[in-house]
CSV table of C-alpha atoms in Angstrom, one decimal:
chain,number,residue,atom,x,y,z
A,1,MET,CA,54.9,-16.8,7.0
A,2,VAL,CA,56.2,-15.6,3.6
A,3,ALA,CA,55.0,-12.9,1.3
A,4,SER,CA,54.5,-14.9,-1.9
A,5,LEU,CA,52.6,-18.0,-3.0
A,6,PRO,CA,54.2,-21.4,-3.6
A,7,PRO,CA,57.0,-21.1,-6.1
A,8,ARG,CA,56.1,-24.5,-7.5
A,9,ALA,CA,52.8,-23.3,-8.8
A,10,SER,CA,52.5,-21.0,-11.8
A,11,TRP,CA,50.1,-18.1,-11.7
A,12,GLN,CA,49.0,-15.4,-14.0
A,13,GLY,CA,47.9,-11.8,-13.6
A,14,GLU,CA,45.3,-9.4,-14.9
A,15,LEU,CA,44.6,-8.4,-18.5
A,16,THR,CA,42.9,-5.1,-17.9
A,17,PRO,CA,43.0,-2.3,-15.2
A,18,ASP,CA,41.2,-2.7,-12.0
A,19,SER,CA,37.6,-1.5,-11.8
A,20,ARG,CA,36.8,-2.2,-8.1
A,21,ARG,CA,33.4,-1.6,-6.6
A,22,ARG,CA,32.1,-1.3,-10.2
A,23,MET,CA,31.1,-4.4,-12.1
A,24,THR,CA,32.1,-4.9,-15.7
A,25,VAL,CA,31.0,-7.6,-18.1
A,26,PHE,CA,34.5,-8.8,-18.4
A,27,SER,CA,37.6,-7.7,-16.6
A,28,ASP,CA,40.4,-10.1,-15.8
A,29,LEU,CA,41.7,-13.6,-16.5
A,30,GLY,CA,44.0,-15.8,-14.5
A,31,ILE,CA,45.6,-19.2,-14.7
A,32,LEU,CA,47.0,-21.4,-11.9
A,33,LEU,CA,49.1,-24.2,-13.2
A,34,SER,CA,51.0,-27.0,-11.4
A,35,GLU,CA,54.2,-28.1,-13.1
A,36,THR,CA,53.1,-31.7,-12.5
A,37,GLN,CA,49.9,-33.6,-12.0
A,38,ALA,CA,48.5,-32.6,-8.5
A,39,ASN,CA,46.1,-34.3,-6.2
A,40,LEU,CA,43.0,-32.2,-6.0
A,41,ALA,CA,40.4,-31.5,-3.4
A,42,ALA,CA,37.3,-29.3,-4.0
A,43,THR,CA,34.1,-27.9,-2.5
A,44,PHE,CA,31.4,-26.1,-4.5
A,45,SER,CA,28.3,-24.1,-4.0
A,46,THR,CA,25.2,-25.8,-2.7
A,47,ASN,CA,22.9,-23.4,-4.6
A,48,LYS,CA,20.3,-25.1,-6.7
A,49,ILE,CA,21.1,-22.6,-9.5
A,50,LEU,CA,24.7,-23.3,-10.6
A,51,SER,CA,27.0,-21.7,-13.1
A,52,PRO,CA,28.1,-24.2,-15.9
A,53,SER,CA,31.6,-23.4,-14.8
A,54,VAL,CA,30.9,-25.0,-11.5
A,55,VAL,CA,29.1,-27.9,-13.2
A,56,LEU,CA,32.1,-28.7,-15.4
A,57,SER,CA,34.7,-28.3,-12.6
A,58,ARG,CA,32.7,-30.5,-10.3
A,59,GLN,CA,32.5,-33.2,-12.9
A,60,ARG,CA,36.3,-33.1,-13.5
A,61,ALA,CA,37.1,-32.8,-9.8
A,62,GLN,CA,35.7,-36.2,-9.2
A,63,ARG,CA,38.9,-37.7,-10.6
A,64,GLY,CA,40.8,-36.2,-7.6
A,65,ALA,CA,43.7,-34.9,-9.8
A,66,ALA,CA,44.3,-31.9,-12.1
A,67,ARG,CA,47.0,-29.7,-13.5
A,68,GLY,CA,45.3,-26.3,-12.9
A,69,VAL,CA,42.4,-23.9,-13.2
A,70,VAL,CA,41.5,-21.0,-15.4
A,71,ALA,CA,39.5,-18.3,-13.7
A,72,ASN,CA,37.7,-15.2,-15.1
A,73,SER,CA,36.2,-12.3,-13.2
A,74,GLY,CA,33.5,-9.9,-14.3
A,75,CYS,CA,31.1,-12.6,-15.7
A,76,ALA,CA,29.6,-15.4,-13.8
A,77,ASN,CA,28.7,-17.6,-16.8
A,78,CYS,CA,25.4,-18.4,-15.1
A,79,CYS,CA,21.8,-18.5,-16.3
A,80,VAL,CA,22.9,-18.4,-19.9
A,81,GLY,CA,21.5,-21.8,-21.0
A,82,GLU,CA,23.4,-24.6,-22.6
A,83,GLN,CA,25.9,-22.2,-24.2
A,84,GLY,CA,27.4,-21.7,-20.7
A,85,LEU,CA,28.7,-25.3,-20.6
A,86,TYR,CA,30.1,-25.0,-24.1
A,87,ASP,CA,31.9,-21.8,-23.2
A,88,ALA,CA,33.3,-23.2,-19.9
A,89,ALA,CA,34.7,-26.2,-21.8
A,90,GLU,CA,36.2,-23.9,-24.4
A,91,MET,CA,37.8,-21.8,-21.7
A,92,THR,CA,39.7,-24.9,-20.4
A,93,GLU,CA,40.7,-25.8,-24.0
A,94,LEU,CA,42.1,-22.3,-24.6
A,95,ALA,CA,44.0,-22.4,-21.3
A,96,ALA,CA,45.2,-25.9,-21.9
A,97,ALA,CA,46.5,-25.1,-25.4
A,98,HIS,CA,48.3,-22.0,-24.1
A,99,THR,CA,50.0,-23.9,-21.3
A,100,GLY,CA,50.6,-27.2,-23.0
A,101,VAL,CA,48.4,-29.5,-20.9
A,102,SER,CA,45.3,-31.6,-21.5
A,103,ALA,CA,42.0,-29.7,-21.4
A,104,ASP,CA,40.6,-32.5,-19.2
A,105,ASP,CA,43.3,-31.6,-16.6
A,106,MET,CA,42.0,-28.0,-16.3
A,107,LEU,CA,39.2,-26.7,-14.2
A,108,VAL,CA,37.3,-23.5,-14.7
A,109,CYS,CA,36.0,-20.8,-12.3
A,110,SER,CA,33.9,-17.7,-13.2
A,111,THR,CA,32.7,-14.9,-11.1
A,112,GLY,CA,30.8,-11.7,-11.8
A,113,MET,CA,27.5,-10.7,-13.3
A,114,ILE,CA,24.8,-13.4,-13.6
A,115,GLY,CA,22.8,-13.7,-16.9
A,116,VAL,CA,25.6,-12.6,-19.2
A,117,GLU,CA,27.4,-14.9,-21.6
A,118,LEU,CA,31.2,-15.2,-21.4
A,119,PRO,CA,32.9,-12.8,-23.9
A,120,MET,CA,34.5,-15.7,-25.8
A,121,ALA,CA,35.9,-13.5,-28.6
A,122,LEU,CA,37.9,-11.5,-26.0
A,123,LEU,CA,39.0,-14.7,-24.3
A,124,ARG,CA,40.2,-16.2,-27.6
A,125,GLN,CA,42.0,-13.0,-28.4
A,126,HIS,CA,43.8,-12.5,-25.1
A,127,VAL,CA,44.4,-15.8,-23.4
A,128,GLY,CA,47.7,-15.9,-25.3
A,129,ASN,CA,48.8,-12.8,-23.4
A,130,VAL,CA,48.7,-14.7,-20.1
A,131,SER,CA,52.3,-14.9,-18.8
A,132,LEU,CA,53.0,-17.7,-16.4
A,133,SER,CA,55.6,-17.2,-13.7
A,134,GLY,CA,56.6,-18.8,-10.4
A,135,ASP,CA,56.2,-15.5,-8.5
A,136,GLY,CA,52.9,-14.3,-10.0
A,137,GLY,CA,50.7,-15.1,-7.0
A,138,HIS,CA,49.9,-11.5,-6.2
A,139,ASP,CA,48.9,-10.8,-9.9
A,140,PHE,CA,46.7,-13.9,-9.9
A,141,ALA,CA,45.0,-12.7,-6.7
A,142,ARG,CA,44.3,-9.4,-8.4
A,143,SER,CA,43.0,-11.1,-11.6
A,144,ILE,CA,40.1,-12.8,-9.8
A,145,MET,CA,38.9,-9.6,-8.0
A,146,THR,CA,35.4,-8.2,-8.9
A,147,THR,CA,34.1,-5.7,-6.4
A,148,ASP,CA,36.9,-6.4,-4.0
A,149,THR,CA,38.9,-3.4,-3.0
A,150,ARG,CA,42.1,-5.3,-2.4
A,151,ARG,CA,43.7,-8.6,-3.2
A,152,LYS,CA,43.5,-11.5,-0.7
A,153,ASP,CA,46.4,-13.8,-0.6
A,154,LEU,CA,48.9,-15.3,1.8
A,155,ALA,CA,51.3,-18.2,2.2
A,156,VAL,CA,52.7,-20.2,5.1
A,157,SER,CA,55.7,-22.5,5.4
A,158,ILE,CA,55.7,-25.4,7.8
A,159,ASP,CA,58.0,-28.3,8.8
A,160,LEU,CA,56.4,-31.6,7.7
A,161,GLY,CA,58.4,-34.6,8.8
A,162,GLY,CA,61.7,-32.8,8.5
A,163,ARG,CA,61.1,-31.1,5.2
A,164,LYS,CA,59.8,-27.6,4.5
A,165,VAL,CA,56.6,-27.3,2.6
A,166,VAL,CA,54.6,-24.3,1.6
A,167,LEU,CA,50.8,-23.7,1.4
A,168,GLY,CA,49.7,-20.6,-0.5
A,169,GLY,CA,46.2,-19.3,-1.1
A,170,ALA,CA,44.3,-16.6,-3.0
A,171,ALA,CA,40.6,-15.7,-2.7
A,172,LYS,CA,38.1,-13.2,-3.9
A,173,GLY,CA,34.6,-12.3,-2.6
A,174,VAL,CA,33.0,-9.4,-0.8
A,175,GLY,CA,29.3,-9.7,-1.5
A,176,MET,CA,26.7,-12.5,-1.8
A,177,ILE,CA,28.6,-14.2,1.0
A,178,HIS,CA,26.9,-16.6,3.3
A,179,PRO,CA,27.2,-20.2,4.5
A,180,ASN,CA,27.2,-22.6,2.9
A,181,MET,CA,29.9,-21.1,0.8
A,182,ALA,CA,29.5,-17.8,-0.9
A,183,THR,CA,30.2,-15.6,-3.9
A,184,MET,CA,33.8,-16.6,-3.5
A,185,LEU,CA,36.6,-18.3,-5.3
A,186,ALA,CA,39.5,-19.6,-3.2
A,187,PHE,CA,42.6,-21.5,-4.4
A,188,VAL,CA,45.2,-23.2,-2.3
A,189,ALA,CA,48.4,-24.7,-3.8
A,190,THR,CA,51.0,-26.7,-1.9
A,191,ASP,CA,54.1,-28.6,-2.8
A,192,ALA,CA,53.4,-31.1,0.0
A,193,PRO,CA,52.7,-34.7,-1.1
A,194,VAL,CA,49.2,-35.3,0.3
A,195,GLU,CA,47.1,-38.4,-0.2
A,196,GLN,CA,43.9,-37.4,-2.1
A,197,SER,CA,41.2,-38.7,0.2
A,198,PHE,CA,42.8,-37.1,3.3
A,199,LEU,CA,43.3,-33.9,1.3
A,200,GLN,CA,39.5,-33.9,0.5
A,201,SER,CA,38.5,-34.6,4.1
A,202,ALA,CA,40.9,-32.0,5.5
A,203,LEU,CA,39.6,-29.4,3.0
A,204,SER,CA,36.0,-30.2,4.0
A,205,ARG,CA,36.8,-29.7,7.7
A,206,ALA,CA,38.7,-26.5,7.0
A,207,VAL,CA,35.9,-25.0,4.9
A,208,ASP,CA,33.4,-25.8,7.7
A,209,ASP,CA,35.6,-23.9,10.1
A,210,SER,CA,36.3,-20.9,7.8
A,211,PHE,CA,34.4,-20.1,4.6
A,212,ASN,CA,31.2,-21.7,6.0
A,213,MET,CA,31.4,-19.5,9.1
A,214,CYS,CA,31.6,-16.2,7.3
A,215,SER,CA,28.8,-14.0,6.0
A,216,VAL,CA,28.5,-10.5,4.5
A,217,ASP,CA,24.9,-10.2,3.4
A,218,GLY,CA,23.0,-13.6,3.9
A,219,ASP,CA,23.0,-14.4,0.1
A,220,GLN,CA,24.6,-17.5,-1.3
A,221,SER,CA,26.2,-17.5,-4.7
A,222,THR,CA,25.8,-19.7,-7.8
A,223,ASN,CA,29.5,-19.9,-8.4
A,224,ASP,CA,31.5,-20.4,-5.3
A,225,THR,CA,34.4,-22.8,-5.4
A,226,VAL,CA,37.4,-23.8,-3.3
A,227,LEU,CA,40.2,-25.8,-4.8
A,228,VAL,CA,43.4,-27.3,-3.3
A,229,PHE,CA,46.2,-28.6,-5.4
A,230,ALA,CA,49.0,-30.7,-3.8
A,231,ASN,CA,51.7,-31.7,-6.4
A,232,GLY,CA,54.2,-33.3,-4.0
A,233,GLN,CA,57.2,-31.5,-5.4
A,234,ALA,CA,58.7,-31.0,-1.9
A,235,GLY,CA,59.3,-34.7,-1.8
A,236,GLY,CA,59.1,-37.2,1.0
A,237,ASP,CA,56.5,-39.6,2.2
A,238,GLU,CA,52.9,-39.0,1.3
A,239,VAL,CA,50.9,-37.3,4.1
A,240,VAL,CA,48.1,-39.7,5.2
A,241,ALA,CA,45.4,-39.5,7.8
A,242,GLY,CA,46.1,-40.3,11.4
A,243,THR,CA,49.8,-39.1,11.4
A,244,PRO,CA,51.4,-36.1,13.1
A,245,GLU,CA,52.2,-34.8,9.6
A,246,ALA,CA,48.5,-34.9,8.7
A,247,GLU,CA,47.6,-33.0,11.8
A,248,ALA,CA,50.2,-30.3,11.0
A,249,PHE,CA,49.1,-30.0,7.4
A,250,GLU,CA,45.5,-29.7,8.3
A,251,GLU,CA,46.2,-27.0,10.9
A,252,ALA,CA,48.1,-25.0,8.2
A,253,LEU,CA,45.3,-25.5,5.7
A,254,THR,CA,42.7,-24.4,8.1
A,255,PHE,CA,44.8,-21.3,9.0
A,256,VAL,CA,45.1,-20.3,5.3
A,257,CYS,CA,41.4,-20.8,4.7
A,258,THR,CA,40.4,-18.9,7.9
A,259,SER,CA,42.7,-16.0,7.1
A,260,LEU,CA,41.2,-15.7,3.6
A,261,ALA,CA,37.7,-16.0,4.9
A,262,LYS,CA,38.2,-13.2,7.4
A,263,GLU,CA,39.7,-11.0,4.8
A,264,MET,CA,36.7,-11.5,2.5
A,265,VAL,CA,34.4,-10.4,5.3
A,266,ARG,CA,36.6,-7.5,6.3
A,267,ASP,CA,36.4,-6.2,2.7
A,268,GLY,CA,32.7,-6.8,2.5
A,269,GLU,CA,30.8,-4.4,0.2
A,270,GLY,CA,30.4,-1.2,2.1
A,271,ALA,CA,31.8,-2.7,5.3
A,272,LYS,CA,33.6,-0.7,7.9
A,273,LYS,CA,34.0,-3.3,10.7
A,274,LEU,CA,34.6,-7.0,11.0
A,275,ILE,CA,32.3,-8.8,13.5
A,276,GLU,CA,33.7,-11.8,15.2
A,277,VAL,CA,31.3,-13.9,17.2
A,278,THR,CA,32.4,-16.8,19.4
A,279,VAL,CA,29.8,-19.0,21.1
A,280,GLY,CA,31.3,-21.1,23.8
A,281,GLU,CA,30.3,-23.7,26.4
A,282,ALA,CA,27.7,-25.1,24.0
A,283,GLY,CA,26.4,-28.6,24.4
A,284,THR,CA,27.3,-29.6,20.8
A,285,MET,CA,29.5,-28.2,18.1
A,286,ALA,CA,26.4,-28.0,15.8
A,287,ASP,CA,24.7,-25.7,18.4
A,288,ALA,CA,27.8,-23.6,18.7
A,289,ARG,CA,28.1,-23.1,15.0
A,290,LYS,CA,24.4,-22.4,14.5
A,291,ALA,CA,24.3,-19.8,17.3
A,292,ALA,CA,27.5,-18.0,16.1
A,293,ARG,CA,26.4,-17.8,12.5
A,294,GLU,CA,22.9,-16.6,13.5
A,295,ILE,CA,24.4,-13.7,15.5
A,296,SER,CA,26.9,-12.7,12.8
A,297,THR,CA,24.3,-12.7,10.0
A,298,SER,CA,21.6,-10.8,11.9
A,299,SER,CA,20.8,-7.5,10.0
A,300,LEU,CA,19.9,-5.9,13.4
A,301,VAL,CA,23.2,-7.0,14.9
A,302,LYS,CA,25.1,-5.8,11.8
A,303,ALA,CA,23.3,-2.4,12.0
A,304,MET,CA,24.0,-2.1,15.7
A,305,VAL,CA,27.7,-2.6,15.1
A,306,HIS,CA,27.7,0.1,12.4
A,307,GLY,CA,26.3,2.5,14.9
A,308,ASN,CA,28.6,1.4,17.7
A,309,ASP,CA,25.5,0.7,19.8
A,310,PRO,CA,25.9,-2.0,22.5
A,311,ASN,CA,22.3,-3.1,22.2
A,312,TRP,CA,22.8,-6.6,23.6
A,313,GLY,CA,19.2,-7.5,23.2
A,314,ARG,CA,19.7,-8.0,19.5
A,315,ILE,CA,22.5,-10.5,20.3
A,316,MET,CA,20.1,-12.3,22.6
A,317,MET,CA,17.3,-12.2,20.0
A,318,ALA,CA,19.6,-13.7,17.3
A,319,LEU,CA,20.8,-16.3,19.7
A,320,GLY,CA,17.3,-17.4,20.6
A,321,LYS,CA,16.2,-17.8,17.0
A,322,SER,CA,19.2,-19.9,16.1
A,323,GLY,CA,17.6,-23.2,17.2
A,324,ALA,CA,20.6,-24.0,19.4
A,325,ASP,CA,19.9,-25.6,22.8
A,326,MET,CA,20.2,-23.0,25.5
A,327,ASP,CA,19.0,-22.0,29.0
A,328,GLU,CA,18.3,-18.3,29.2
A,329,SER,CA,19.3,-18.2,32.9
A,330,LYS,CA,22.8,-19.4,32.1
A,331,ILE,CA,23.7,-17.1,29.2
A,332,ASP,CA,26.7,-14.6,29.6
A,333,ILE,CA,27.5,-12.0,26.9
A,334,PHE,CA,30.7,-10.0,26.4
A,335,ILE,CA,31.4,-7.2,23.9
A,336,ASP,CA,35.1,-6.7,23.4
A,337,ASP,CA,35.8,-8.6,26.6
A,338,ILE,CA,33.5,-6.4,28.6
A,339,GLN,CA,30.8,-8.4,30.2
A,340,ILE,CA,27.3,-6.9,29.9
A,341,VAL,CA,25.1,-9.9,30.6
A,342,HIS,CA,25.3,-12.5,33.3
A,343,GLU,CA,22.8,-15.4,33.7
A,344,GLY,CA,20.6,-13.9,31.1
A,345,LYS,CA,20.3,-10.5,32.7
A,346,ALA,CA,22.0,-7.1,32.2
A,347,ILE,CA,24.7,-6.3,34.7
A,348,PRO,CA,26.1,-2.8,35.4
A,349,PHE,CA,28.6,-1.7,32.8
A,350,HIS,CA,30.0,1.7,31.7
A,351,MET,CA,28.1,2.4,28.5
A,352,ASP,CA,30.6,5.0,27.2
A,353,SER,CA,33.4,2.5,27.6
A,354,VAL,CA,31.7,-0.1,25.5
A,355,VAL,CA,30.7,2.5,22.8
A,356,SER,CA,34.3,3.8,22.8
A,357,SER,CA,35.6,0.2,22.4
A,358,MET,CA,33.3,-0.5,19.5
A,359,ALA,CA,34.1,2.8,17.8
A,360,SER,CA,37.8,2.7,18.1
A,361,SER,CA,38.6,-0.6,16.5
A,362,PRO,CA,37.9,-2.0,13.0
A,363,ASP,CA,37.1,-5.3,14.7
A,364,VAL,CA,34.2,-5.9,17.1
A,365,ARG,CA,34.2,-9.1,19.1
A,366,PHE,CA,31.1,-10.7,20.7
A,367,ARG,CA,31.5,-13.7,23.1
A,368,VAL,CA,28.6,-15.7,24.3
A,369,SER,CA,28.8,-18.4,26.9
A,370,LEU,CA,25.9,-20.8,26.9
A,371,ASN,CA,27.4,-22.6,30.0
A,372,LEU,CA,25.9,-26.0,28.9
A,373,GLY,CA,29.0,-27.9,27.7
A,374,GLY,CA,32.5,-27.7,26.2
A,375,GLU,CA,32.0,-26.9,22.5
A,376,SER,CA,32.9,-23.6,20.9
A,377,ALA,CA,32.7,-22.1,17.4
A,378,THR,CA,33.5,-18.7,15.8
A,379,ALA,CA,31.8,-16.9,13.0
A,380,TRP,CA,32.6,-13.7,11.1
A,381,GLY,CA,30.4,-11.0,9.7
A,382,CYS,CA,30.5,-7.3,8.9
A,383,ASP,CA,28.5,-4.3,9.7
A,384,LEU,CA,25.6,-3.2,7.5
A,385,THR,CA,26.2,0.2,6.0
A,386,GLU,CA,24.5,2.8,3.8
A,387,GLU,CA,27.3,2.1,1.2
A,388,TYR,CA,26.2,-1.5,0.9
A,389,VAL,CA,22.7,-0.6,0.0
A,390,THR,CA,23.8,2.2,-2.4
A,391,PHE,CA,26.2,-0.1,-4.1
A,392,ASN,CA,23.9,-3.0,-4.6
A,393,SER,CA,20.9,-0.8,-5.6
A,394,ALA,CA,22.7,0.0,-8.9
A,395,TYR,CA,25.0,-3.1,-9.3
A,396,SER,CA,24.4,-3.6,-13.0
A,397,THR,CA,24.0,0.0,-14.0
C-alpha cells in the first residue's frame, strides 16, 4: 500500500477553507483528469429524484470512455429545474476549457444542499485557479468533502502479469448513506489497461460488496456516483474477464471500494462507533446480504451500540424482519466473538465482559450464523447518537 493516489492521474484541491459539519452553499471544487483517454465504468444513484449532474454524467458514461470529472461540494444541483442541466453542462465546459480537453469527455458530480442552484458566477471566476498535479490526490479528496470530518483516500499497488499497477481511490459521504448507494461520491483511477466491459462488471460486483453494504441513516441520496477510470498507461496486455489478471484486479478494486465504504460509515454524522455485521451459513447470498443489512441499519440496534448495551433481542428482531430464510432454532449470535445465543436461545455469558468489549473499541462486531448453508455477507453501519439528531435538525440553518 502507498500513501498517494495514482501518479498518472491528475487531481486538484480545494478553493476555500474547510467548513466540516457545517453546510455551505458552495465550498470546494476538484478536477480529476487522465492524461489520456481512459476506459470508464460507473454506477449511479437509484433514487427517482436525481441531480442533473447525475443525469448528464450517466448519459456520457454510456460511451464507456472519458478523460475526467469535475466535482463540486456544498451544492447538490438538485431540484432546481431545467437550469440544473444547463449548469452541469457548463461546469464540464469550464473544466474542459481549463484542462484542454473536450467537454464531452468530462463528467460532473455535485454534492451538498438540495434545492439550491450552483453558484455559476463563482465557478466561472475560480475554475482557473484549479492547479493540476500528479500528487494532488489528498487535496482532491479534501475538495469533495461536505460534512465529512476527514478526507477518505487510499491507494494500492499490485503485480498484474509481471507489471506493477496502481489503483487509487477517494470518496466522500457521512450522511444520507444507505443501499443502494448513498450520499456519496467515489472515484477510482488506475493505470492498468482494463477492458471496458470487464471493468464495468467488476465495478458492479465491487459496489455490491462495499458501498451497497454500508448505511449511516437509512436515507438514500439523489447524487451518489462511483466512477472508475482505467487509462492503461502501465502498459501490457489488456485485462479481460476470465484471466488470473482479472481476478487480481477485481480483488484490488473491491478492497479499495470496501476500505472507502467503511471509512464513510466510520465518519458518519455524529457516529462514535463502526458496526460490522457478518451473517454466515445462509442458504443464499441474497439472504446473507438482506439479513446483514437489516441488522446494520436498525435504529434500535444502532442505539444499543451507542449505549454499549448487549441487547441481543434487537439483533434477533432485525434478523427476523429481513425476509431472509431462517430457522429460529438454528441461529447463533456473537458480539465481538463472545457467543451469547445458541440455537435461538440465550446462553450464559458474562454481561460485564460484553459491555466492556463494546465500550473499549471504536468497532463493534456482530456475527450471526444461520446454519442453513454456506453463504456469507458483511454489512457496515454506525451507532445512532444525539449528535446525529442535533446536527440534522439544523442542517440548513
